[in-house]
PDB file of C-alpha atoms in Angstrom:
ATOM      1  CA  UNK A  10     263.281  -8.767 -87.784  1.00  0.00           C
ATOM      2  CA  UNK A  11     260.022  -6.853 -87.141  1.00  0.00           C
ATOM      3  CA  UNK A  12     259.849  -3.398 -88.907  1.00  0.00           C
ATOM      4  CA  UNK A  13     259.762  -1.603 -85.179  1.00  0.00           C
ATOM      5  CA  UNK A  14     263.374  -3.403 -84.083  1.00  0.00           C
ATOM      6  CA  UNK A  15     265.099  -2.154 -87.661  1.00  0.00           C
ATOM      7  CA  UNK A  16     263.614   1.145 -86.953  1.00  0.00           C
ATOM      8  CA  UNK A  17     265.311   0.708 -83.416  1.00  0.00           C
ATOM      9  CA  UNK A  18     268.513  -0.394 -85.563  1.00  0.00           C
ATOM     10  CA  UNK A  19     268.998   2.516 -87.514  1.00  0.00           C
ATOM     11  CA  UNK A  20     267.802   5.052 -85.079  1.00  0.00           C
ATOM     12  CA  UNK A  21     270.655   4.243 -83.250  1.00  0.00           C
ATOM     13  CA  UNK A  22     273.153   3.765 -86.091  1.00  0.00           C
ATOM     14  CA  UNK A  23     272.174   7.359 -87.572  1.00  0.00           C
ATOM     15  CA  UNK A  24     272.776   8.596 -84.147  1.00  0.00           C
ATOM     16  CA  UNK A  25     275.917   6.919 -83.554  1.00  0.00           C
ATOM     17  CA  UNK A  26     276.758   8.141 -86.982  1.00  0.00           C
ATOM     18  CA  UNK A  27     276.007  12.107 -86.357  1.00  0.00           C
ATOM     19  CA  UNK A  28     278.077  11.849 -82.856  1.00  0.00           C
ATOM     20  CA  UNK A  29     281.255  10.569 -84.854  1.00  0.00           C
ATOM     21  CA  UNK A  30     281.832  13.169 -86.432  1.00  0.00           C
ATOM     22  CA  UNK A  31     283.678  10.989 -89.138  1.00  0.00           C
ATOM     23  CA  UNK A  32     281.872  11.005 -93.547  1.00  0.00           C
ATOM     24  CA  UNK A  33     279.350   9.320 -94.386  1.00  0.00           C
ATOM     25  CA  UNK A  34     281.639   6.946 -96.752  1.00  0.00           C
ATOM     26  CA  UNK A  35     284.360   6.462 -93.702  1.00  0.00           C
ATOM     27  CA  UNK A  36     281.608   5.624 -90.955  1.00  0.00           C
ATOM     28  CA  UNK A  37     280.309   2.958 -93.442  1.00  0.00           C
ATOM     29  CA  UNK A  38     283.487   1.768 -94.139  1.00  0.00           C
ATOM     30  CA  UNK A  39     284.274   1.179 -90.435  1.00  0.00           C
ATOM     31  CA  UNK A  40     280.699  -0.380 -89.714  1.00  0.00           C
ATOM     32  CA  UNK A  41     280.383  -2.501 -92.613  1.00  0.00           C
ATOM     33  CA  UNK A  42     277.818  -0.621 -93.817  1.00  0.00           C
ATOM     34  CA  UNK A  43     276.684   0.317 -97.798  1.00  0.00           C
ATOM     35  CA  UNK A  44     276.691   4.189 -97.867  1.00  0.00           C
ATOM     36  CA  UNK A  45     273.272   4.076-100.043  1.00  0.00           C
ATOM     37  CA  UNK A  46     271.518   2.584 -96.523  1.00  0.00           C
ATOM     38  CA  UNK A  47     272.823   5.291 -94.447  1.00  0.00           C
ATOM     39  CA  UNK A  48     271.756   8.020 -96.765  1.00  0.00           C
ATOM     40  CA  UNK A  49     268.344   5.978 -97.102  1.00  0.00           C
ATOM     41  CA  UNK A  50     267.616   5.750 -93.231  1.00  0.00           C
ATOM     42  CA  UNK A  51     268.605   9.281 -93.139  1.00  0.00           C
ATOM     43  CA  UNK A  52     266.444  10.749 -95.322  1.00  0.00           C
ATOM     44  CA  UNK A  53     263.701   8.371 -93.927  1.00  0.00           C
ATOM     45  CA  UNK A  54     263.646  10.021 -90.634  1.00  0.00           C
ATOM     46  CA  UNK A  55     264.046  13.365 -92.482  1.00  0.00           C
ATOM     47  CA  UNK A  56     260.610  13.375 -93.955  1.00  0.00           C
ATOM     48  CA  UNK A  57     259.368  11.414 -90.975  1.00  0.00           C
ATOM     49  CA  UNK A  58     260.350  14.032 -88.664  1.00  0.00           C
ATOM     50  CA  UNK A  59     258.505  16.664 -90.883  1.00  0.00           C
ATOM     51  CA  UNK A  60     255.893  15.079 -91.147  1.00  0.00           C
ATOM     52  CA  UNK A  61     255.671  14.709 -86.973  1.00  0.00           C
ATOM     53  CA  UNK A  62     256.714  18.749 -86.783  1.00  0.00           C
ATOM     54  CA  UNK A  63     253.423  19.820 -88.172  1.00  0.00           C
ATOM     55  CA  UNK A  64     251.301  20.434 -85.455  1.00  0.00           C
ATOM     56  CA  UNK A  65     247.898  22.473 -84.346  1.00  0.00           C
ATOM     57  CA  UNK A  66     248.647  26.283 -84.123  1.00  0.00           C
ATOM     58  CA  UNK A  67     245.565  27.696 -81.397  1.00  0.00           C
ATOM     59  CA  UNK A  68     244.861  30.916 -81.196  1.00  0.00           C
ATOM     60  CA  UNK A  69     243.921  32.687 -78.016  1.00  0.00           C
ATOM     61  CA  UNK A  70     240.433  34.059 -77.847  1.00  0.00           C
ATOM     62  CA  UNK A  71     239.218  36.281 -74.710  1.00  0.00           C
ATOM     63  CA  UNK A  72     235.672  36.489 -74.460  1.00  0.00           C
ATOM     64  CA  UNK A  73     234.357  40.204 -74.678  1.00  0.00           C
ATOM     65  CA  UNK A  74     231.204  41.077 -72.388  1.00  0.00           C
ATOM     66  CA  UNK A  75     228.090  41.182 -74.856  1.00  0.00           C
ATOM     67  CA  UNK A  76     227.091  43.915 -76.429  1.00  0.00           C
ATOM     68  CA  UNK A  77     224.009  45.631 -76.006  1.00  0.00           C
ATOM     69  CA  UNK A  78     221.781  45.001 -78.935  1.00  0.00           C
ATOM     70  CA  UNK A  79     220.831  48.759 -78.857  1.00  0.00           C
ATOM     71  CA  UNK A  80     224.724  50.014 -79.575  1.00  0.00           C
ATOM     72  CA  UNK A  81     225.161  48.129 -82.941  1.00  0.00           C
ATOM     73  CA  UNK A  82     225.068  50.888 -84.903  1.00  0.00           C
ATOM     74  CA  UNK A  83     228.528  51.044 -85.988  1.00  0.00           C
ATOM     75  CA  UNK A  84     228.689  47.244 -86.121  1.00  0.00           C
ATOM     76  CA  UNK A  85     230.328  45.240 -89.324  1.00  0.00           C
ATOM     77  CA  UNK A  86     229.663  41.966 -90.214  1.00  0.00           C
ATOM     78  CA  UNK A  87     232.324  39.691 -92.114  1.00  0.00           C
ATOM     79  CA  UNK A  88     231.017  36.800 -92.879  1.00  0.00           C
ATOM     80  CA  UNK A  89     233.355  34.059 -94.244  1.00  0.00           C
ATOM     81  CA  UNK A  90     232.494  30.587 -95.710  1.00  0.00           C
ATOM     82  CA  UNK A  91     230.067  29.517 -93.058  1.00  0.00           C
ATOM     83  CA  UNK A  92     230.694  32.114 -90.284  1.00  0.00           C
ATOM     84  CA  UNK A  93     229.803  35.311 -89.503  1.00  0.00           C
ATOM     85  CA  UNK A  94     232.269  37.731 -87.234  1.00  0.00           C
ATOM     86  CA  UNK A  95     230.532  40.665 -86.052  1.00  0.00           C
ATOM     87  CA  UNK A  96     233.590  43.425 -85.442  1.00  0.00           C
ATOM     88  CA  UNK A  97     233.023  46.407 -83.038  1.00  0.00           C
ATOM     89  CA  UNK A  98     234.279  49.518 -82.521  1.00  0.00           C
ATOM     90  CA  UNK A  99     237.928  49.222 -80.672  1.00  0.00           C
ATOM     91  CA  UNK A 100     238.260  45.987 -81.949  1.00  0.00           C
ATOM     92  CA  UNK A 101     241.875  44.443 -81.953  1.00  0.00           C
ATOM     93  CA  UNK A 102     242.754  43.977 -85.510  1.00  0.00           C
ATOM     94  CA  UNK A 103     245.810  41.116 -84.875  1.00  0.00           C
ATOM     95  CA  UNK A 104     243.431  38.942 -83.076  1.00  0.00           C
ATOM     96  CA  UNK A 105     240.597  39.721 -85.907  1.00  0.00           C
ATOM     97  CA  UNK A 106     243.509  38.669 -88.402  1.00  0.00           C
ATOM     98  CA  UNK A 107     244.801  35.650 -86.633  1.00  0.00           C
ATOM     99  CA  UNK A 108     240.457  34.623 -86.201  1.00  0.00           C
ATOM    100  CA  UNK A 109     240.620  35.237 -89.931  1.00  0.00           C
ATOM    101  CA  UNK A 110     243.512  32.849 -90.835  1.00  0.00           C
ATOM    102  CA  UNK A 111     242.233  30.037 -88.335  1.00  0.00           C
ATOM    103  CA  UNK A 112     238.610  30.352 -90.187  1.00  0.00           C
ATOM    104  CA  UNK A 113     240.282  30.372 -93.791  1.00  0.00           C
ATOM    105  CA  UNK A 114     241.965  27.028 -92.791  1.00  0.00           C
ATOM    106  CA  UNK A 115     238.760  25.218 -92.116  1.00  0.00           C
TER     107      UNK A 115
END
């Protein structure tokens, strides 16, 4: 039996299982099933599906119309690992946070 047809197997055991609403030790009993497998396949899929549930996070970034060269006299400059962020006067601190976090990750 190939690895993707047990996978198959217990997917729909573990399924069967949860919609019986019977133990762990009982279902077992009635399938002919060791208890240790069940709780193995279980966890299995467990840290399988965590694994799968980590995912990309984007952030939304809205262009802003350039700024004149001439009106940088308030300007700052952060400048974090490799990148520079030039911030300007009204900026929106949440989105400068969340730019923050997404640059700190890289």
């Amino acid at each position: 039996m190939s690895n993707k047809e047990l996978r198959s197997i217990w997917e729909e055991r573990i399924s069967d299982y949860k919609n019986s609403g019977l133990s762990m030790k009982k279902w077992c009993d009635k399938n002919s099933l060791k208890l240790h497998q069940l709780q193995y396949w279980i966890r299995k899929y467990k840290n399988q599906e965590a694994v799968n549930s980590t995912s990309t996070k984007w952030v939304k970034v809205d262009e802003e119309p350039k700024v004149n060269s001439h009106k940088n006299d308030h300007l700052i400059q952060l400048r974090l690992n490799d990148y520079t962020i030039d911030v300007h006067p009204g900026f929106d601190s949440q989105t400068l946070k969340e730019v923050i976090q997404v640059l700190s990750s890289l």
